[in-house]
Coordinates of C-alpha atoms and ligand atoms in Angstrom, one line a residue:
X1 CA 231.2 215.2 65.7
X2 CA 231.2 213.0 68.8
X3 CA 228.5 211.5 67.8
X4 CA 229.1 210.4 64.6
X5 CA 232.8 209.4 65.8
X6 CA 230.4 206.9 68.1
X7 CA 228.5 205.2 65.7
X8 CA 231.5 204.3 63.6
X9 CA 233.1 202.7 66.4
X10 CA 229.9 201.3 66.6
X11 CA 230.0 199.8 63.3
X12 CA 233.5 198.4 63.5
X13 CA 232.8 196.5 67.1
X14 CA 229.8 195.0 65.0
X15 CA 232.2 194.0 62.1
X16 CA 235.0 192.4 64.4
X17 CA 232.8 190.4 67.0
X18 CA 233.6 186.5 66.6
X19 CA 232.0 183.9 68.6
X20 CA 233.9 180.2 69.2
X21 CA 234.2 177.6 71.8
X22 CA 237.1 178.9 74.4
X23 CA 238.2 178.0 77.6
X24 CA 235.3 180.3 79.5
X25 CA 232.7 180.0 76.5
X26 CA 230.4 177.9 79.0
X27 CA 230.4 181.0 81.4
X28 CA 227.1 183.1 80.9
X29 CA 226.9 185.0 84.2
X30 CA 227.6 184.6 87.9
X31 CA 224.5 182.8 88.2
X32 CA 223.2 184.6 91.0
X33 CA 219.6 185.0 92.0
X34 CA 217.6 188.5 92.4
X35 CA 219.3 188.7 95.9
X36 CA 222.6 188.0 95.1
X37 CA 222.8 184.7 96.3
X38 CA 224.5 182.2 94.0
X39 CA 222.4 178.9 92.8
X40 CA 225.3 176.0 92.4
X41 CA 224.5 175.9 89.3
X42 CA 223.5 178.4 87.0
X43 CA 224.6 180.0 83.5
X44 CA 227.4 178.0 83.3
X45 CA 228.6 178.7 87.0
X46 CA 229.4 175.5 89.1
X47 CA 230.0 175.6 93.1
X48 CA 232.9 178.8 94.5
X49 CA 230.0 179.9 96.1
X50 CA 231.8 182.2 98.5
X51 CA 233.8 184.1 95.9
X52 CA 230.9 184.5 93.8
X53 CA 228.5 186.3 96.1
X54 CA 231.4 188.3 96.7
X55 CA 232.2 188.9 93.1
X56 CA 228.4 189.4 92.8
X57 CA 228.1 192.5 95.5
X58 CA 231.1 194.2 93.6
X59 CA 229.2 194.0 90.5
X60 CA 226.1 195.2 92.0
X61 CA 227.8 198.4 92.8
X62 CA 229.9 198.8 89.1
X63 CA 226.4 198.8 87.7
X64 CA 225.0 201.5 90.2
X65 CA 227.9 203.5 89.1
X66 CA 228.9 203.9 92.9
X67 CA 232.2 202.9 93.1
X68 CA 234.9 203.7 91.0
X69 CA 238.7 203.7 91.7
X70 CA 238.3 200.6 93.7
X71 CA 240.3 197.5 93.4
X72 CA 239.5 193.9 93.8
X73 CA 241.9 190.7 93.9
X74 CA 240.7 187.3 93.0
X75 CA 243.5 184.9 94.5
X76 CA 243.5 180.8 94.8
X77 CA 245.0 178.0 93.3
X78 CA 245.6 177.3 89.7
X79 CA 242.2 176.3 88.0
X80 CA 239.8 177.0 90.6
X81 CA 238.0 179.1 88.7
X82 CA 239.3 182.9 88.7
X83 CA 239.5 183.5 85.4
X84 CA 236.1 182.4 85.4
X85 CA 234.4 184.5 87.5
X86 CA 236.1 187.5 85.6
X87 CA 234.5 186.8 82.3
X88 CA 231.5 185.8 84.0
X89 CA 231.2 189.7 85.9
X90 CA 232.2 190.8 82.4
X91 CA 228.9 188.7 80.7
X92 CA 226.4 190.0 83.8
X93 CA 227.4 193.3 83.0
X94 CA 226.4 193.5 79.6
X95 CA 227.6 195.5 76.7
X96 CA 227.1 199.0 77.7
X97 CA 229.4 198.7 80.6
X98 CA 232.8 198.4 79.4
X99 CA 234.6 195.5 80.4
X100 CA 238.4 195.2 79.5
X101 CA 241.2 192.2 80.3
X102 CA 244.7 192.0 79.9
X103 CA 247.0 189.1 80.9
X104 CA 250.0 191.1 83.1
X105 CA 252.1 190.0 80.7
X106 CA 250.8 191.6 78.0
X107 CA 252.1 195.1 79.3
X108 CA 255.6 193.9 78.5
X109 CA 255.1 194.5 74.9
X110 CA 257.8 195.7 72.3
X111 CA 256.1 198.4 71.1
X112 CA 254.9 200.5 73.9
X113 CA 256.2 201.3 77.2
X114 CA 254.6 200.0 79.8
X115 CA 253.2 203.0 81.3
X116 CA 251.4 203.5 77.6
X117 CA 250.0 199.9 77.7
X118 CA 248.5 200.4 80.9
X119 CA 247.3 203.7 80.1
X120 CA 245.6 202.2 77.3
X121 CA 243.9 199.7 78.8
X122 CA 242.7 201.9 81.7
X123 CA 241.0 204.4 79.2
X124 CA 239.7 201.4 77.2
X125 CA 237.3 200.1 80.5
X126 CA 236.1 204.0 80.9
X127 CA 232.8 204.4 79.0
X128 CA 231.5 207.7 77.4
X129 CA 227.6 207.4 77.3
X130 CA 226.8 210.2 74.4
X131 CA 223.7 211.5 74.0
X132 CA 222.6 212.7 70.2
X133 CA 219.4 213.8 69.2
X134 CA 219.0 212.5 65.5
X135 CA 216.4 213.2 62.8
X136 CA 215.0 209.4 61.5
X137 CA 212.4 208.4 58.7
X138 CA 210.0 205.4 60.3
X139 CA 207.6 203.7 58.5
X140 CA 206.2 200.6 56.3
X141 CA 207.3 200.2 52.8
X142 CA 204.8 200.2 50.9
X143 CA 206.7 200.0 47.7
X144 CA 210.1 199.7 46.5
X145 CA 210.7 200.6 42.8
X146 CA 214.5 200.7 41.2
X147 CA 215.3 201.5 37.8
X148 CA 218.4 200.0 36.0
X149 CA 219.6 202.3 33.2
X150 CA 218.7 200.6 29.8
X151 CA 222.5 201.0 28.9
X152 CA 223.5 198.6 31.9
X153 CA 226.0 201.4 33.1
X154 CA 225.5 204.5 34.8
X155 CA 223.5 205.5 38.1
X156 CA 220.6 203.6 39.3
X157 CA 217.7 205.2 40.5
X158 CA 214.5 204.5 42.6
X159 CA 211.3 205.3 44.6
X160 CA 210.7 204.4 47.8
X161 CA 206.9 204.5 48.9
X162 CA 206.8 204.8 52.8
X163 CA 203.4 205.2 54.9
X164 CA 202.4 205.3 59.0
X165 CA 198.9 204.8 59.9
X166 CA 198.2 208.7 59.0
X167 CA 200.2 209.3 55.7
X168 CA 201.9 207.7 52.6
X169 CA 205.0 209.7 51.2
X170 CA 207.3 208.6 48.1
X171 CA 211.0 209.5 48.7
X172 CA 213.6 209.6 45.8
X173 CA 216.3 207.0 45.8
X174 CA 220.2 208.1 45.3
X175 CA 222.2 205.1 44.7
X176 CA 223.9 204.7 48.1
X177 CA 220.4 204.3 49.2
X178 CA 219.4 201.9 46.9
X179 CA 222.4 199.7 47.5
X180 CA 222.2 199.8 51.1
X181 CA 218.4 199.2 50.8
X182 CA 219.7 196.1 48.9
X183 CA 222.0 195.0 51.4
X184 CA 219.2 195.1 54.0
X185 CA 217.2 192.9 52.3
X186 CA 214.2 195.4 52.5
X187 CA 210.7 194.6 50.6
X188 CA 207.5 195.5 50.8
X189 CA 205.7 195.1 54.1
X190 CA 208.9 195.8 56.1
X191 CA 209.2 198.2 58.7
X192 CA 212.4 200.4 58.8
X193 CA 214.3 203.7 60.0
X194 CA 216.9 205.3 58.0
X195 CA 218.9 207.9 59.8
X196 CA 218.6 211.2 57.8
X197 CA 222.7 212.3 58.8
X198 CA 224.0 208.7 58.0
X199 CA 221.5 207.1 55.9
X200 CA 222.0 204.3 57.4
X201 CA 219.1 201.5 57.5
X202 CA 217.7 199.7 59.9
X203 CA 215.0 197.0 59.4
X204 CA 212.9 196.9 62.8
X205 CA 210.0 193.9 61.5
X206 CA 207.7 193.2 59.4
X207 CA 204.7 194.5 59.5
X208 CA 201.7 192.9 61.2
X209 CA 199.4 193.8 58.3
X210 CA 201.7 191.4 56.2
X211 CA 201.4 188.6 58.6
X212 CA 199.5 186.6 56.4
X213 CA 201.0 187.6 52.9
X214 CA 203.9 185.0 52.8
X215 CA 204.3 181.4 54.2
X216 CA 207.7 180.9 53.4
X217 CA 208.5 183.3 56.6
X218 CA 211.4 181.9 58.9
X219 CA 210.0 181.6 62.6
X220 CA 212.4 184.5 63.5
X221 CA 210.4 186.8 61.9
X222 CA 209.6 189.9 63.8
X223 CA 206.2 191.4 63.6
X224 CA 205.9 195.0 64.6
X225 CA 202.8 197.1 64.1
X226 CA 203.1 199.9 61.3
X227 CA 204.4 203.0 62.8
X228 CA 202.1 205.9 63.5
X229 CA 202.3 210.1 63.4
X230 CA 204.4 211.6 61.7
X231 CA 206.8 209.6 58.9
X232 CA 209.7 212.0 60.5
X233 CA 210.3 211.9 63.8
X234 CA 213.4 212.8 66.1
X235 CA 214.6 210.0 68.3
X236 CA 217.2 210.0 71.2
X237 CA 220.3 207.8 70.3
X238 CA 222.6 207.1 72.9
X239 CA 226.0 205.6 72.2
X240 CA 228.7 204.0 74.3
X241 CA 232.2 204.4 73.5
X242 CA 235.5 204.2 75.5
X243 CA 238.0 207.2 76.5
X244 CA 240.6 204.8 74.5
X245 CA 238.4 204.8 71.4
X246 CA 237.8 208.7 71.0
X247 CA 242.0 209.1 71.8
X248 CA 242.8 207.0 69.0
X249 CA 240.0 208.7 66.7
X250 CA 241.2 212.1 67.5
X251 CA 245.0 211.4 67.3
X252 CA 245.9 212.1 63.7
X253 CA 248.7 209.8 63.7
X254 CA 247.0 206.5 64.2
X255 CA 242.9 208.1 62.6
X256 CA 240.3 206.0 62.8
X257 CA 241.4 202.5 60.8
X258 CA 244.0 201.8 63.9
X259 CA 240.4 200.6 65.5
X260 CA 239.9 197.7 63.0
X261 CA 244.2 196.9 63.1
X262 CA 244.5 197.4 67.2
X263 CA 247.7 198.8 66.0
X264 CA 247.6 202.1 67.7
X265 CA 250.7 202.5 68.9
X266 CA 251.4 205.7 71.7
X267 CA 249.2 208.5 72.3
X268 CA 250.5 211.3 72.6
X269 CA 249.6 212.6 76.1
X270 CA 248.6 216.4 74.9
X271 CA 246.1 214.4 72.8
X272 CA 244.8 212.6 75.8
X273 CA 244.8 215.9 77.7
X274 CA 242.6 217.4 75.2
X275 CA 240.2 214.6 75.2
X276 CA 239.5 214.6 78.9
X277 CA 238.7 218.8 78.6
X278 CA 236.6 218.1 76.1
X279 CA 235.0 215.3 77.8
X280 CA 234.7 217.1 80.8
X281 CA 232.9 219.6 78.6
X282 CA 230.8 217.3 77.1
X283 CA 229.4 216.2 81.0
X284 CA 228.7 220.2 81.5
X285 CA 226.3 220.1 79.3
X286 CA 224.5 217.2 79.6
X287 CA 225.8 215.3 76.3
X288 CA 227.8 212.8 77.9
X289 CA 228.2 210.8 81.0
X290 CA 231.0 208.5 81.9
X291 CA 230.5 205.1 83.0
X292 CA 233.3 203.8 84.9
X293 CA 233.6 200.3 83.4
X294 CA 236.0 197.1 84.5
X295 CA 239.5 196.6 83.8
X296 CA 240.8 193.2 84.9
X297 CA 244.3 192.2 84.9
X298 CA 244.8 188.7 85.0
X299 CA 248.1 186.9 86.0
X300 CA 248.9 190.0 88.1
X301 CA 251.9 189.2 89.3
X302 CA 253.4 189.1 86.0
X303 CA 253.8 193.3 86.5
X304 CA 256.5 194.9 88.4
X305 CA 257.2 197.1 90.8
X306 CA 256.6 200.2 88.1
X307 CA 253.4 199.1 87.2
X308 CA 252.3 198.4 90.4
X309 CA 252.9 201.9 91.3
X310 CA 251.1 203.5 88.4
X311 CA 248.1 201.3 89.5
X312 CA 248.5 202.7 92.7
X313 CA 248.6 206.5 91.2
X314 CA 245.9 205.5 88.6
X315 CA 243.4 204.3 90.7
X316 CA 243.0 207.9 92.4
X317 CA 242.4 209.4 88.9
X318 CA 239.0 210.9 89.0
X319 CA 238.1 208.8 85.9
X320 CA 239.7 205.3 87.1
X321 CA 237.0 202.2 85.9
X322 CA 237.1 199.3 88.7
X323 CA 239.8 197.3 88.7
X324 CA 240.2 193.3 89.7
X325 CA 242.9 191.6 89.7
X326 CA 243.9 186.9 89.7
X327 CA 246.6 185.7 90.8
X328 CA 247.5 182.2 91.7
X329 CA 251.0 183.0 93.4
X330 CA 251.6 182.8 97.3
X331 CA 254.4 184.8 98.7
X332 CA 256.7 185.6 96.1
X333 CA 259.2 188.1 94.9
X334 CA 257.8 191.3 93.7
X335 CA 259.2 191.4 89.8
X336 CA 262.0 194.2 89.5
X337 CA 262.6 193.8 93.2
X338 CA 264.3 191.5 95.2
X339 CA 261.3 191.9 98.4
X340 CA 258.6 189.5 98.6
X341 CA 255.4 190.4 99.3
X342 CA 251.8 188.1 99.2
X343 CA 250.7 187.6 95.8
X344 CA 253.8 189.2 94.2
X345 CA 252.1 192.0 95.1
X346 CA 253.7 195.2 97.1
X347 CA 252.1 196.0 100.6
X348 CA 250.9 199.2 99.9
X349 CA 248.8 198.1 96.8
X350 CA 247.4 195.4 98.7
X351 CA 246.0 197.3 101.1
X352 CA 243.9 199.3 98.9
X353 CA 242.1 196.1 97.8
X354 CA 239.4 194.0 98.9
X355 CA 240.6 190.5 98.2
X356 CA 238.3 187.2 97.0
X357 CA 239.7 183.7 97.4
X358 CA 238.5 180.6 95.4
X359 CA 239.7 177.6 96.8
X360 CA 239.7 173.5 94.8
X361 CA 236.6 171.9 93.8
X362 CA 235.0 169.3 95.4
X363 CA 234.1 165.5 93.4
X364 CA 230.4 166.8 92.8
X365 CA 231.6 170.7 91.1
X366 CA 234.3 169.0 89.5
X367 CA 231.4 166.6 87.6
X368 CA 229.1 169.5 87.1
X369 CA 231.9 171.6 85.6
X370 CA 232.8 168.9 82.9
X371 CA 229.5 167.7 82.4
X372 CA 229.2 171.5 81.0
X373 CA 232.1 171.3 79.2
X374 CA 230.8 168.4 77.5
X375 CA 227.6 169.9 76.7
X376 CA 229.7 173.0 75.6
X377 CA 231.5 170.9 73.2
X378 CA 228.7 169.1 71.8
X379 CA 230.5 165.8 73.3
X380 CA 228.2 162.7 74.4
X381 CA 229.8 160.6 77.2
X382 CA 228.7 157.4 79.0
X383 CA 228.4 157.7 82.9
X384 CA 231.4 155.4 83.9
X385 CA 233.3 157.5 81.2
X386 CA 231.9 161.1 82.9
X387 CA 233.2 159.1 86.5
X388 CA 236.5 158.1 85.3
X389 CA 237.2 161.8 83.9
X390 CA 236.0 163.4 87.3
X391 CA 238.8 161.2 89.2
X392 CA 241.0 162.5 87.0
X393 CA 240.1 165.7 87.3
X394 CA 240.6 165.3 90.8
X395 CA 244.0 163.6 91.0
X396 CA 245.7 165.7 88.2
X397 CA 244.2 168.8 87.5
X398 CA 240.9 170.7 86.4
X399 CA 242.2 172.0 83.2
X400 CA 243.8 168.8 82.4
X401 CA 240.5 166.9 82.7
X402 CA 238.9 169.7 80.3
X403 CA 241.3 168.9 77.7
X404 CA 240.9 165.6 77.7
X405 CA 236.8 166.2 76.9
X406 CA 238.0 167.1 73.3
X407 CA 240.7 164.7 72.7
X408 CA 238.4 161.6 73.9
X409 CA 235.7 162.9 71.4
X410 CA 238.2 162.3 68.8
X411 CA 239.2 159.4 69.5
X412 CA 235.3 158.7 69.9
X413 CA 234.6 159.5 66.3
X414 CA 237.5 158.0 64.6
X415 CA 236.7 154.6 65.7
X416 CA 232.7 155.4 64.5
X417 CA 231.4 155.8 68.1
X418 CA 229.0 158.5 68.9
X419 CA 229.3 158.0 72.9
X420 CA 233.1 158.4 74.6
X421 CA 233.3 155.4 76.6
X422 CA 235.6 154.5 79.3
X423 CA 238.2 153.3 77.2
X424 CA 238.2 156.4 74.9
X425 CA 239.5 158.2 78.5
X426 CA 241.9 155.5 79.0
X427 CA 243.2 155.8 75.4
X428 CA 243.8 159.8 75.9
X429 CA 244.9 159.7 79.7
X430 CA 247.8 157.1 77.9
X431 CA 247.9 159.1 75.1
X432 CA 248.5 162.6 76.6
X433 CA 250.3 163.5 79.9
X434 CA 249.4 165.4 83.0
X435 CA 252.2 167.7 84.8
X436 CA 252.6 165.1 87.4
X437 CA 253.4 162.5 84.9
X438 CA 255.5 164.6 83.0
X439 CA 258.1 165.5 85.8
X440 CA 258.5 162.4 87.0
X441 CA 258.8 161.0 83.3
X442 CA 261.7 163.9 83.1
X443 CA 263.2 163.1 86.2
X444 CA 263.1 159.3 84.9
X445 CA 264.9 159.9 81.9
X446 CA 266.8 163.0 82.2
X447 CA 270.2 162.1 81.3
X448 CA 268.8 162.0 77.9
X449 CA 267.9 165.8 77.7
X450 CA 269.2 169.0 77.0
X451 CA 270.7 171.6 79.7
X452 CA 269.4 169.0 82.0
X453 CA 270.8 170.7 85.5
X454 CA 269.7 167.5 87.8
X455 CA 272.8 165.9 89.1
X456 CA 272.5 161.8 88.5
X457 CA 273.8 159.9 91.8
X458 CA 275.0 157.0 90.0
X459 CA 277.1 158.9 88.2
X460 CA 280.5 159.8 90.0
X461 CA 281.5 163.7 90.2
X462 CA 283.5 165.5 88.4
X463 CA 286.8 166.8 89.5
X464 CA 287.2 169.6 88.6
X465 CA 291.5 170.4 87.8
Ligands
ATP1 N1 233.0 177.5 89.1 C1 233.2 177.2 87.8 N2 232.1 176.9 87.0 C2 232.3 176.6 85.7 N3 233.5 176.4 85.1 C3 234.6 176.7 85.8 C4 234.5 177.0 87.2 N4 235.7 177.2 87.7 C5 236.5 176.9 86.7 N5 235.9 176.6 85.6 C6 236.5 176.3 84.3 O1 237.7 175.5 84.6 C7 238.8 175.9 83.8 C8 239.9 176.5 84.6 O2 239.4 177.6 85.4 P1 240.1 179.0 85.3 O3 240.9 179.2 84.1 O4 239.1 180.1 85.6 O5 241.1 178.9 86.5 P2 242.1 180.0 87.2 O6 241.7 180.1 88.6 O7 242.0 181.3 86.4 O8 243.5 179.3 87.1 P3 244.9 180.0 86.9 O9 245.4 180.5 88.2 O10 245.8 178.9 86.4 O11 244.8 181.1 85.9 C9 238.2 177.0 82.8 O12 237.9 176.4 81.6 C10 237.0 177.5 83.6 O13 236.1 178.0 82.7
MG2 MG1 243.3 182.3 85.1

């Protein structure tokens, strides 16, 4: 049951993946080298040296499984980079390692307490690795041969001619085969599984035998040789799935379509109880191990002084992932409180973490980091163009110098350039302001705002009567 629970998640995470250009879509990796040591530049990763060696030894031990129940704070200044080195741990650790981020904010939400919400997102960065033992057909189709009924209507049926090096075998085709057989694009010469429980298809290559039957093949053709043995075979699938994803399955209220909504609402916590017995079952007999994955909270400060002590409680749990933690605050009131505390953060908490500070970018990161962008974008710019937009970068802010990447290639295209020049950067610096600009354009012109609480000198007081 477990196992076929895990393949459908399987399916749906396949189904809802989307790729686009995002604020950390240049980040790859850390870019660290076999020993840990960053390179200054590398998948994406430009300069914060320190705070990425650190960030590398931490990963180092998530994927040992070693540490779990540990928690790590990223703090620095806005834009230098935390959010950056979050997503790129989550990209070295790859996709069987879960790897789950919420803004702090996000735990306010209207439909859960926020107990629930961090619950959730706790269980959703613990992996279940689940073993199954399945019983697959392998081999090179030799033929495929499907009948449509004379009448148009009805049932199709087929044969399906499958061989290793040792024997040739013709199967029966039911018309859920044939159609997913269809979907797969399978011909002759292909090489393919189908899972005897699921039927599900898989095409691994093409034959090498075939190699020279076509010439219309795309170069990402894969050639693998014709299987040998046996045309049935049992075969070791392992599946990864989070705690979160087998409570919603198993909680009859939300079933298994909540997945593809993320509208699951609250679990009930006997159902939760149930899954970790279960679980723990599962580990006694060798079906299942749990990988402690990530769960990073960004904007930590946004939680308050409740949250901060279920972390505290949660991170004890036996089955806690690793948790890291941004903030850009300094010392600041703890929300719900009326203390303050470094980071927003309560003294006790802090002192179960190890903490990792990023600090500002020098003029030669700051020019590496947009010339990525750029590329990132697809965005060709001229050198004095690149210059003017690192001084910018400089004076205002980071982020604000990113922006400008996209709004410059606009500008760029709409007067039939293929190269932002300097005065593409001038056009959008004029065009678009920083925060600097903007307050003192406010404090300029105030007067002619709403709920504006500056008080204007040249103005005389009011008395009050
Ligand atoms: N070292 C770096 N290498 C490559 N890109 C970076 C690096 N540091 C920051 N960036 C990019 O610069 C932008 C701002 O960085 P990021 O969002 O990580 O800052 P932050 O520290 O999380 O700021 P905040 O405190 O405001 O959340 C992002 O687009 C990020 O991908
Ligand atoms: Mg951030």
């Amino acid at each position: 049951m477990a196992a076929a629970a895990a393949a459908k998640v399987q399916e749906v995470r396949d189904v809802t993946r989307i790729e686009r250009i995002g604020a950390h879509s240049h980040i790859r990796g850390l870019g660290l080298d076999d020993a840990l040591e960053p390179r200054n530049v590398s998948q994406g990763m430009v300069g914060q040296l320190g705070a990425r060696r650190a960030a590398g030894v931490v990963l180092e031990m998530i994927k040992e499984g070693k540490i779990a129940g540990r928690a790590v704070l990223i703090g620095g200044q806005p834009g230098t980079g935390k959010t950056a080195i979050a997503m790129g741990m989550a990209q070295a650790l790859g996709t069987d390692t879960p790897f789950y981020g919420i803004a702090g904010s996000e735990v306010f939400s209207l439909e859960m307490s926020k107990t629930e919400a961090l619950t959730q997102a706790f269980r959703k960065s613990i992996g279940v690795r689940i073993k199954e033992e399945s019983e697959i057909i392998e081999g090179e189709v030799v033929e495929m041969q499907i009948d449509r009924p004379a009448t148009g209507t009805g049932q199709k049926v087929g044969k399906l001619t499958l061989k290793t090096t040792e024997m040739e075998t013709i199967y029966d085709l039911g018309a859920k085969m044939i159609e997913s057989l269809t979907k797969e694009k399978v011909q002759a010469g292909d090489v393919i599984t189908i899972d005897k429980a699921s039927g599900k298809i898989s095409k691994l290559g093409r034959s090498f035998t075939r190699a020279k039957d076509y010439d219309a093949m795309g170069p990402q053709t894969k050639f693998v040789q014709c299987p040998e043995g046996e045309l049935q075979k049992r075969k070791e699938v392992v599946h990864t799935v989070t705690l979160h994803e087998i409570d919603v399955i198993n909680s009859r209220q939300q079933g298994f379509l909540a997945l593809f909504s993320g509208d699951t609402g609250e679990i009930k916590s006997e159902v939760r109880e149930q899954i970790n017995q279960k679980v723990a079952e599962w580990r006694e007999e060798g079906k299942a191990e749990i990988v402690p994955g990530v769960l990073f909270i960004d904007e930590v400060h946004m939680l308050d002084i409740e949250c901060f002590s279920y972390l505290n409680r949660a991170l004890e749990h036996d089955m806690a992932p690793v948790l890291i933690m941004a903030t850009n605050r300094g010392i600041t009131k703890i929300r719900g409180t009326s203390y303050t505390s470094p980071h927003g953060i309560p003294i006790d908490l802090l002192d179960r973490l190890l903490i990792i500070s990023t600090s500002p970018y020098t003029e030669r990161d700051t020019k590496q980091i947009l010339s990525i962008r750029c590329e990132e974008e697809d965005v060709e710019m001229s050198d004095d163009a690149m210059l003017a937009l690192m001084k910018i970068g400089m004076e205002t802010s980071l982020r604000y110098a990113i922006q400008l990447i996209t709004c410059a290639s606009l500008v760029c295209r709409k007067r039939k350039g293929t190269k932002v020049s300097v005065d593409d950067i001038k056009r959008v610096y004029s065009l678009f302001l920083d925060e600097t600009r903007s307050s003192q354009y406010l404090k300029e012109y105030h007067q002619e705002f709403m709920f504006n609480e500056i008080k204007d000198e040249s103005k005389p007081m009011e008395i009050a009567s």
